[in-house]
Coordinates of C-alpha atoms in Angstrom, one line a residue:
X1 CA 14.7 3.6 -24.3
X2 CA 14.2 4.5 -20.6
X3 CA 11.3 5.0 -18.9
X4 CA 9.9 5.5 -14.9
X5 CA 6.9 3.9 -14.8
X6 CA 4.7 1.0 -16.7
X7 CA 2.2 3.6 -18.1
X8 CA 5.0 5.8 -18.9
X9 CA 7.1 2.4 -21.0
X10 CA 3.4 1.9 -22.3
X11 CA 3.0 5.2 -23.7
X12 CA 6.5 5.2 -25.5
X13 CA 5.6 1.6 -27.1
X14 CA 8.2 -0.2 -24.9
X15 CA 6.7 -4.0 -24.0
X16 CA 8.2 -4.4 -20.3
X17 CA 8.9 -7.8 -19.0
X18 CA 5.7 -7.4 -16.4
X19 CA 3.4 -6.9 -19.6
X20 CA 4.8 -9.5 -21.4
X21 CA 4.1 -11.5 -17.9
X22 CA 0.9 -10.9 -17.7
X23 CA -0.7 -10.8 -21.1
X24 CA 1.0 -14.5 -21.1
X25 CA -1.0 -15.1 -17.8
X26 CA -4.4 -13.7 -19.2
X27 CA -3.5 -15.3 -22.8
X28 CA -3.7 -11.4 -24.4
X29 CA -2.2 -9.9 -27.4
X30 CA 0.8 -7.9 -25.4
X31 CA -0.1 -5.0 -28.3
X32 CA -3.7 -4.8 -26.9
X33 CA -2.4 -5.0 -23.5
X34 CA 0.1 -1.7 -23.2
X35 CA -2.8 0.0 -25.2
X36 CA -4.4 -0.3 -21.9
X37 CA -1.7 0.2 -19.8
X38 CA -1.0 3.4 -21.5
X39 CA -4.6 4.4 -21.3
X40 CA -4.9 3.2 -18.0
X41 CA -7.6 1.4 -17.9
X42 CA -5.3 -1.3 -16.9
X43 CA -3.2 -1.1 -14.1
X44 CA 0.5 -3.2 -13.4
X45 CA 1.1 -2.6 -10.1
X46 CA 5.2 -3.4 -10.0
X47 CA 7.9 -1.8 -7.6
X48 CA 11.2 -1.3 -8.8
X49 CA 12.2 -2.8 -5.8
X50 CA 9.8 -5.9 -5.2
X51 CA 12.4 -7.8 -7.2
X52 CA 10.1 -11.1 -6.5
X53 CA 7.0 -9.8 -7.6
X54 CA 5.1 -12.1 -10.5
X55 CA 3.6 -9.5 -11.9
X56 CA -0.5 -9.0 -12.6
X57 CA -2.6 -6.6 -14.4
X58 CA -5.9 -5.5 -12.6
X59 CA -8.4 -3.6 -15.5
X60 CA -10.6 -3.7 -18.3
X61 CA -10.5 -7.0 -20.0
X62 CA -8.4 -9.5 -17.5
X63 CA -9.2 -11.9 -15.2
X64 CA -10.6 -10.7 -11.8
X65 CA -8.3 -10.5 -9.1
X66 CA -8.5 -10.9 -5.6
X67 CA -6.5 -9.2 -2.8
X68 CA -6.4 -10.5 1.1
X69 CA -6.2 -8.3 3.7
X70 CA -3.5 -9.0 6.8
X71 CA -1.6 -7.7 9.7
X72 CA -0.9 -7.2 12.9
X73 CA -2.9 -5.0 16.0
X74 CA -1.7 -3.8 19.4
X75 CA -4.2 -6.9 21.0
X76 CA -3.1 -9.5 18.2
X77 CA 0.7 -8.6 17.5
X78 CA 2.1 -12.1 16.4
X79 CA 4.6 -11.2 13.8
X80 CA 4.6 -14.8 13.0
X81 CA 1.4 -15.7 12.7
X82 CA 0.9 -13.0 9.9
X83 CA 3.2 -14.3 8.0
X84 CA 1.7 -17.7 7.9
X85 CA -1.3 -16.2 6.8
X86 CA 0.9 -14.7 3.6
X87 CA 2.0 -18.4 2.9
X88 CA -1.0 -19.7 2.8
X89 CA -2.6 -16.9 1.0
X90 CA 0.4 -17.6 -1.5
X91 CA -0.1 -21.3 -2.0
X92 CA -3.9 -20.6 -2.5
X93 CA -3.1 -18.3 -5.5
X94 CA -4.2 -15.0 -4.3
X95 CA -2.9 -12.2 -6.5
X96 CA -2.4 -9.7 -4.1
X97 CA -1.7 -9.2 0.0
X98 CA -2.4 -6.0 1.9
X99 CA -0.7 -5.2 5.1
X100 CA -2.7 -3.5 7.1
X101 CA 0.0 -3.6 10.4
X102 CA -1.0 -0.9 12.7
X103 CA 0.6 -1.0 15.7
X104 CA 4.8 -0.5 16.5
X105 CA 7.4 -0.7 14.0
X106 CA 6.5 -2.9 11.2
X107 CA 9.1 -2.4 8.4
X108 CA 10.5 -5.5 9.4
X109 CA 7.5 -7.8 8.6
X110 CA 6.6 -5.5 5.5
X111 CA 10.3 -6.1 4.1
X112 CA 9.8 -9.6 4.8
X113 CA 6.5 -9.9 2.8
X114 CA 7.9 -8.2 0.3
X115 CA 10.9 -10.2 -0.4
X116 CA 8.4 -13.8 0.3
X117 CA 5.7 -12.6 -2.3
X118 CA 5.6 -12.7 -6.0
X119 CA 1.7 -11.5 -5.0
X120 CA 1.9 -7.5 -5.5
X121 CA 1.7 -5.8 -2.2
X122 CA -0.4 -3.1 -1.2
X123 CA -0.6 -0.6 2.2
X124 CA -1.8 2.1 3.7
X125 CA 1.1 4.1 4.9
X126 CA -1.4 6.1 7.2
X127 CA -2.0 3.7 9.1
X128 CA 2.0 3.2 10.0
X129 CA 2.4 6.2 10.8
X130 CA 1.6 6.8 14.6
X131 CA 3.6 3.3 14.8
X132 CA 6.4 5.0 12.8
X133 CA 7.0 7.9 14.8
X134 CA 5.8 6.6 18.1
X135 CA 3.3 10.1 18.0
X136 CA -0.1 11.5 18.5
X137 CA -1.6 11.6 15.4
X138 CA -2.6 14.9 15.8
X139 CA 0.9 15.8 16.5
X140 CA 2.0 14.3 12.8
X141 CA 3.5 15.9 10.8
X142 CA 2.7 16.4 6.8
X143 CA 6.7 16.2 6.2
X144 CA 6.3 12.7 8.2
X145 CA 3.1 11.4 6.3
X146 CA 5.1 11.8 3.4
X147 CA 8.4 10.0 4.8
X148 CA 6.0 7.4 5.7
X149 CA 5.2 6.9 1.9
X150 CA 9.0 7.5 0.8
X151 CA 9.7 4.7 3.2
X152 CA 7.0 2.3 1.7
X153 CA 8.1 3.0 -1.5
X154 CA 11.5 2.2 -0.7
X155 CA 10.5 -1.3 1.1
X156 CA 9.0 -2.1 -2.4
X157 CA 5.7 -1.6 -1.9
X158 CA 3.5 -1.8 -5.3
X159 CA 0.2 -0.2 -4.2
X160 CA -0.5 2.0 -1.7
X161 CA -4.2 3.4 -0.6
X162 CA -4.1 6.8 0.1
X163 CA -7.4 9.2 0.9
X164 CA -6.8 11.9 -0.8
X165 CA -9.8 12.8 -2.2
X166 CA -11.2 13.4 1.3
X167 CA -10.5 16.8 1.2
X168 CA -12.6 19.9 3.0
X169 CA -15.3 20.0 0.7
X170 CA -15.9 16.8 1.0
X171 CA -16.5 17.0 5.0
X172 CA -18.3 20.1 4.9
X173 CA -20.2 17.6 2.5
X174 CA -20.2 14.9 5.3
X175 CA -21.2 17.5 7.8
X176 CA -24.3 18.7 5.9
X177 CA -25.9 15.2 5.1
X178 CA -25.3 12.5 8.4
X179 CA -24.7 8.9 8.2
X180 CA -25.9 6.1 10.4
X181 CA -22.3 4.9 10.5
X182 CA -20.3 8.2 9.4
X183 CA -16.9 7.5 8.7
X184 CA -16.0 3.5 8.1
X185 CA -12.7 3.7 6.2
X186 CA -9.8 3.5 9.0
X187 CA -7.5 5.8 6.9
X188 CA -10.3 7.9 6.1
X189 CA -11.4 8.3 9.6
X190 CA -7.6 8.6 10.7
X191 CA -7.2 11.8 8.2
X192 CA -10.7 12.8 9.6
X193 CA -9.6 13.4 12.8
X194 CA -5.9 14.9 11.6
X195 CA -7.5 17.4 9.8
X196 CA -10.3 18.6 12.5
X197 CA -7.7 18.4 15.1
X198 CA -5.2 20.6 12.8
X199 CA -7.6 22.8 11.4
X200 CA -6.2 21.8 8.0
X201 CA -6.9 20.3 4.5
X202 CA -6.1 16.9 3.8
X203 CA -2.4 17.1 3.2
X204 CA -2.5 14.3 0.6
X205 CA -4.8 16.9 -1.4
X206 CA -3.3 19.4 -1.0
X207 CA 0.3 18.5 -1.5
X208 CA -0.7 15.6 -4.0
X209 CA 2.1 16.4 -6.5
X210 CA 4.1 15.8 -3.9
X211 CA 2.4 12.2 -4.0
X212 CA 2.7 11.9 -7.4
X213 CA 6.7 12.3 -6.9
X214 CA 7.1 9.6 -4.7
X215 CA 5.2 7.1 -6.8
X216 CA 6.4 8.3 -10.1
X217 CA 10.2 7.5 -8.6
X218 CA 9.5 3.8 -7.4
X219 CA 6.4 3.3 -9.9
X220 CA 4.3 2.8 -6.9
X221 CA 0.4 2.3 -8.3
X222 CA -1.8 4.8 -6.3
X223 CA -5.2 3.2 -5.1
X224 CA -7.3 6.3 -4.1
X225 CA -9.2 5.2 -1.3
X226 CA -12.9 5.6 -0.3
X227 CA -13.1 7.5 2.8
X228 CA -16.4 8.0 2.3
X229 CA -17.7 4.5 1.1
X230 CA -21.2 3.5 2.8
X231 CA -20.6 1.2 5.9
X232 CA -24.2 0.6 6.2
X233 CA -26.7 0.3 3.2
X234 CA -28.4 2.7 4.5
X235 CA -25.5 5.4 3.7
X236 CA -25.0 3.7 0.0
X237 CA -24.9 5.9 -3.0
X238 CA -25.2 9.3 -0.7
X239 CA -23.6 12.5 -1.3
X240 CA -20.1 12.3 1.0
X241 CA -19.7 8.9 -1.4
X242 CA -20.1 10.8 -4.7
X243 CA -19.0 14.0 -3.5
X244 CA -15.7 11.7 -3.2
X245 CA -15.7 9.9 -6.5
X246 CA -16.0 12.7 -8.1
X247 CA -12.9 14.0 -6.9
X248 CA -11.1 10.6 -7.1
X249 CA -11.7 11.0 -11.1
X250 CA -10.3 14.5 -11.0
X251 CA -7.0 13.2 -9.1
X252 CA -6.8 10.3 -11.6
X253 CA -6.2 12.3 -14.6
X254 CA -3.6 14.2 -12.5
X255 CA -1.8 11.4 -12.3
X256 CA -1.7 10.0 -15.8
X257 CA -0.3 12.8 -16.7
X258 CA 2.4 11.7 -14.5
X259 CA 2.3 8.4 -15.7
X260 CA 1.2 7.3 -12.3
X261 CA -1.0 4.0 -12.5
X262 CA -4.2 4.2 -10.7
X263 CA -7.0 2.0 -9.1
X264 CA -10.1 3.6 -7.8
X265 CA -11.6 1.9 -5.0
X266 CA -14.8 1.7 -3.8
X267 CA -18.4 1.0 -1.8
X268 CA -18.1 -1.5 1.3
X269 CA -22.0 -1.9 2.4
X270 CA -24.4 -1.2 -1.0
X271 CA -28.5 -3.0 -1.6
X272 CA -28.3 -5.5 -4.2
X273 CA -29.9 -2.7 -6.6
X274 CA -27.2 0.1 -6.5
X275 CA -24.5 -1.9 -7.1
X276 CA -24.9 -1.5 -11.1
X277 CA -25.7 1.9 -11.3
X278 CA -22.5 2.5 -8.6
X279 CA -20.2 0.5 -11.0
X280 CA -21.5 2.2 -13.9
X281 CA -20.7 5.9 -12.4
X282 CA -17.5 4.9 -11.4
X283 CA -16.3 3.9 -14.4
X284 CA -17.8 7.1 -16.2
X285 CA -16.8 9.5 -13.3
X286 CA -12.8 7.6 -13.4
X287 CA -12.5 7.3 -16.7
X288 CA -12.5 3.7 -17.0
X289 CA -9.4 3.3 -14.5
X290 CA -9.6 0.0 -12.6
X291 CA -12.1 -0.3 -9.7
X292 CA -11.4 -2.0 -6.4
X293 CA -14.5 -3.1 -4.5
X294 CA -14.5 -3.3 -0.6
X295 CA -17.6 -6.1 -0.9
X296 CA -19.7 -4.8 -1.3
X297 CA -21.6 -6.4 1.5
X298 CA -25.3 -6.6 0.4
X299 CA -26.5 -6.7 4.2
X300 CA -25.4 -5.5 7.3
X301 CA -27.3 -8.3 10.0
X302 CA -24.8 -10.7 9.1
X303 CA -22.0 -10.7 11.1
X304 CA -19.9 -13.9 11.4
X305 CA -20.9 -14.7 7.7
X306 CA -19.9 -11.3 6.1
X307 CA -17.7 -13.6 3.8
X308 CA -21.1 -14.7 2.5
X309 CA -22.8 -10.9 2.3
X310 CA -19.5 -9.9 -0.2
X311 CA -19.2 -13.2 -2.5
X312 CA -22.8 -11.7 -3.4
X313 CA -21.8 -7.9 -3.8
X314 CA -19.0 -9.2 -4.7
X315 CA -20.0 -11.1 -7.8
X316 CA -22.1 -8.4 -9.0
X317 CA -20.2 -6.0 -9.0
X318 CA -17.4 -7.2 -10.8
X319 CA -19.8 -8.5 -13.8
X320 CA -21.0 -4.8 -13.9
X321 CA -17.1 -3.5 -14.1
X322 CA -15.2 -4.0 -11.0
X323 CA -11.9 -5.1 -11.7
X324 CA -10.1 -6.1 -8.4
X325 CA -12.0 -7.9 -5.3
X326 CA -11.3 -6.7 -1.6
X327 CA -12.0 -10.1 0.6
X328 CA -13.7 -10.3 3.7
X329 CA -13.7 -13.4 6.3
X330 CA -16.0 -14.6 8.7
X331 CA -14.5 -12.4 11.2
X332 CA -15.3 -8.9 9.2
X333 CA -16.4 -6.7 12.4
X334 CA -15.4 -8.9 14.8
X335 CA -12.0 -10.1 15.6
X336 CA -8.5 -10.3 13.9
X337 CA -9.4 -12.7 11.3
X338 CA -7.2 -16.1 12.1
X339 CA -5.6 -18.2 9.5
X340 CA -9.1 -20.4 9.2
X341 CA -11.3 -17.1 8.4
X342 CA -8.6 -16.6 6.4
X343 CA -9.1 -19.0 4.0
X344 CA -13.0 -18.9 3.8
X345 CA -12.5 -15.2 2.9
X346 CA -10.1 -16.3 0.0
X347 CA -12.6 -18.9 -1.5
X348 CA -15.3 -16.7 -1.1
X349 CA -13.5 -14.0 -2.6
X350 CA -12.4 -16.3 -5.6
X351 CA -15.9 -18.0 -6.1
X352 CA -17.2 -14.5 -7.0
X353 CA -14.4 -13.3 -9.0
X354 CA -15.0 -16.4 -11.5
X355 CA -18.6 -16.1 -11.3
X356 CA -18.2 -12.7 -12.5
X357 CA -15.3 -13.9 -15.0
X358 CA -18.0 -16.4 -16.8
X359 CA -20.7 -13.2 -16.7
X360 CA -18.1 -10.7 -18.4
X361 CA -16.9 -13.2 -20.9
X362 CA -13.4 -13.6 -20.1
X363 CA -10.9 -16.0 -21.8
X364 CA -10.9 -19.3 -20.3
X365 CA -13.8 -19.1 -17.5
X366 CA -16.3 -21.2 -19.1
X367 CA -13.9 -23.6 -20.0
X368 CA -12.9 -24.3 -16.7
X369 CA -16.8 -25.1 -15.5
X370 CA -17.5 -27.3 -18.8
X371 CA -14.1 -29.0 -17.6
X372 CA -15.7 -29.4 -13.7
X373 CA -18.8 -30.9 -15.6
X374 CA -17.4 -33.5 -18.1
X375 CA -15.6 -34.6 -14.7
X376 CA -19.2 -35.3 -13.2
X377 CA -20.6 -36.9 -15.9
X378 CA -17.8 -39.2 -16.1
X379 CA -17.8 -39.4 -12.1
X380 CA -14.2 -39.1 -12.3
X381 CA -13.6 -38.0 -8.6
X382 CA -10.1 -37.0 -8.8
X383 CA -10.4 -34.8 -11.9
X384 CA -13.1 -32.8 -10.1
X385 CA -10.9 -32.3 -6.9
X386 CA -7.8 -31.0 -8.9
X387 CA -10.2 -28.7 -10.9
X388 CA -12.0 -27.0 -8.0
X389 CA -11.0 -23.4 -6.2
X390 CA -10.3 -25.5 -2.9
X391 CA -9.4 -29.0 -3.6
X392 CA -9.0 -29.5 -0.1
X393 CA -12.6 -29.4 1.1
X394 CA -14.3 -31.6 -1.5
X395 CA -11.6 -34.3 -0.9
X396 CA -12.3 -34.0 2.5
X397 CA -16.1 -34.1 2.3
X398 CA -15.7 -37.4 0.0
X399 CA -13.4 -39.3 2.2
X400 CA -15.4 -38.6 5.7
X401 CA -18.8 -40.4 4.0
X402 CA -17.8 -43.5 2.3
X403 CA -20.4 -44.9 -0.6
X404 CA -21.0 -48.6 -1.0
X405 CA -20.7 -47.9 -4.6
X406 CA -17.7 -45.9 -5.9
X407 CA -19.2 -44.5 -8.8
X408 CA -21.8 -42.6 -6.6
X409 CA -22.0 -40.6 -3.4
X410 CA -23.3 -41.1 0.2
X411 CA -26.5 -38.8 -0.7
X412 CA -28.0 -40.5 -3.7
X413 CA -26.3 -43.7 -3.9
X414 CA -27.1 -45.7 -6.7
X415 CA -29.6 -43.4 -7.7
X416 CA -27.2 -40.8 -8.8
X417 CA -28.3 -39.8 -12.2
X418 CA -24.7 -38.9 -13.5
X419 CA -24.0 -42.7 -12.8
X420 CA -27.7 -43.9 -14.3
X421 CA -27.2 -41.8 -17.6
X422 CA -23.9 -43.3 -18.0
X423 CA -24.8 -46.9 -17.7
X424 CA -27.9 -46.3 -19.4
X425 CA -26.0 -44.5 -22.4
X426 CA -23.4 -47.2 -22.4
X427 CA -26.2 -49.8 -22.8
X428 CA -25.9 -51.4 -18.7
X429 CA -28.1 -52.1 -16.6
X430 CA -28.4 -50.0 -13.6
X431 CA -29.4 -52.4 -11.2
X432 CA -31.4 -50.5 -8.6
X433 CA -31.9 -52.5 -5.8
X434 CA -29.7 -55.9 -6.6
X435 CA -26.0 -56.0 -5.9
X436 CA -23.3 -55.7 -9.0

């Protein structure tokens, strides 16, 4: 039986190979799993054409994932440092990569990623677009936004963020109730400006079947972007932001019945105390489709730690529904991150998403931890470095302060009480102060 899209081979009862995939990775019944599909409350993002994609599902039920943001700028435009970060980011088990290149002609290094990666791939074709066309971006036109997405589609692209539910409302909206930091999201500010400078709707809202078309063909998963998501606590939970969502819910149902996967993203900069009530409307005003958080970043006076602020939001958040964790680095705000920020946005990002995995119950989460903590009782160093997110850093840490004693560490020597209870318990003598 044929069929264009995941939701669509869901809907008919066909089991593609990328459910099969993934309810093996997330050790689920592959019957339960295109229920979800089909109701999309999971989401498979999967190309046609990423033909090395392993695929994962991001929804209701599964394992958190976590996607890493990369690319290159006009003042950092090192192709090949970019795609160092995407090896990394591979070997340290990230499940999805988002290039964010925007500056000149990158549909070399996309192609490149995309043929590299069995992580699914996600863009924002806005922001190729001035690079595309070498163009104003007032002078863009809605005929070349939309080649822009035929053309990411066609690289093999599976997820693309697209603002469409900024529309003229929803500035008039804006305009009516200001922000301390207006308009965060690149894109969003990007189709801002279009649209003032044009005197025009958003034309991803206005011509959205048109959208719809072009993911439908290459099963591209739409992620509805925020526009409008707070970039300072103190524009949380306000009225552009829900003004927004609403409308994000709207366009979601428009594209089931397409059979067009969604994800709905979400807040960057939200108080500790919003973040369950913001989870809570999203999944009500989106009808349970997956949610993608940027963060959220719980503060805004830390920069150079912003890594930090998000693991927090972070963790939240995706124990009160969010499915799918944006990361952020050290260098959010501040710089191209480099490959080291790089890597502490990754951990950070994957220390929340299995805090939140052990908080929402999910298959396998607190068996890993009782796993890391039979290893300390049994001070059986090597066990706990292959179990941990980084195995690299703890290794590291061990080997730079030696113990006299093996069976301890440089901080409690032998007054480690994993090492006293299991002398004591084997009936040995601890032997405090004397040698062994």
């Amino acid at each position: 039986m044929n069929y264009t899209t995941q939701m669509d081979a869901a809907r008919k009862g066909i089991i593609t190979k990328e459910m099969t995939v993934v309810a093996e990775k997330e050790n689920m019944d592959v019957e339960a799993l295109r229920e979800l599909v089909a109701e999309g409350k999971i989401a498979i993002p999967a190309n046609k054409n990423h033909q090395s994609l392993s695929a994962e599902g991001v929804g209701q039920g599964l394992r958190t994932k976590i996607n890493v943001n990369l690319g290159i700028s006009k003042d950092c435009c090192d192709i090949d440092k970019e795609l160092e970060k995407v090896r990394v980011a591979l070997d340290m088990k990230a499940e999805a990569i988002m290039d964010l290149s925007n500056y000149g002609k990158t549909e070399g290094m996309r192609r490149r990623i995309v043929e590299m990666s069995p992580a699914m791939i996600g863009t924002v074709p806005m922001y190729d677009a001035v690079g595309f066309y070498d163009k104003e971006l007032k002078d863009i036109t809605v005929d070349e936004f939309f080649k822009v997405v035929e053309k990411h589609g066609e690289d093999g692209i599976d997820f693309i963020t697209v603002h469409a539910g900024l529309n003229r409302e929803a500035i008039e909206t804006f305009k009516r109730n200001k922000r301390v930091t207006h308009i965060v999201s690149r894109g969003g500010s990007l189709l801002f400006a279009w649209m003032e400078l044009n005197n025009a709707e958003n034309p991803f809202f206005e011509h959205y079947d048109r959208l719809l078309d072009i993911c439908e063909k290459y099963d591209m998963t739409i992620s509805l972007g925020d526009a409008g998501r707070p970039g300072s606590t103190a524009d949380a939970t306000d009225p552009l932001q829900i003004k927004e969502l609403i409308t994000l819910g709207e366009l979601t149902k428009r594209a089931w019945e397409r059979n067009v996967q969604v994800i709905i993203e979400g807040p960057g900069h939200m108080a500790l105390n919003e973040i369950e009530a913001n989870m809570l409307l999203q999944k009500k005003l989106c009808h349970g489709a997956p949610f993608y958080v940027l963060g959220p970043l719980v503060t805004d006076v830390a920069p150079g730690y912003d890594h930090i602020t998000s693991a927090i939001g972070g963790a939240i958040a995706a124990t009160y529904g969010a499915d799918f964790l944006c990361y952020v680095t050290p260098a959010e705000h501040l710089r191209l991150p480099d490959l080291e920020d790089m890597k502490e946005g990754i951990v950070a990002a994957k220390i929340a998403a299995h805090a939140a995995d052990i908080a929402k119950g999910i298959k396998g989460a607190k068996e890993w931890d009782k796993a890391m903590s039979k290893a300390r009782a049994d001070i059986d160093w090597e066990t706990m470095f292959d179990l941990a997110i980084d195995p690299v850093k703890p290794r590291k840490y061990r080997e730079s302060s030696t113990p006299h004693h093996m069976d301890s560490c440089t901080m409690c020597g032998k007054m480690c009480s994993m090492r006293t209870m299991k002398k004591i318990l084997n009936g040995e003598d601890i032997n405090l102060l004397r040698e062994d």
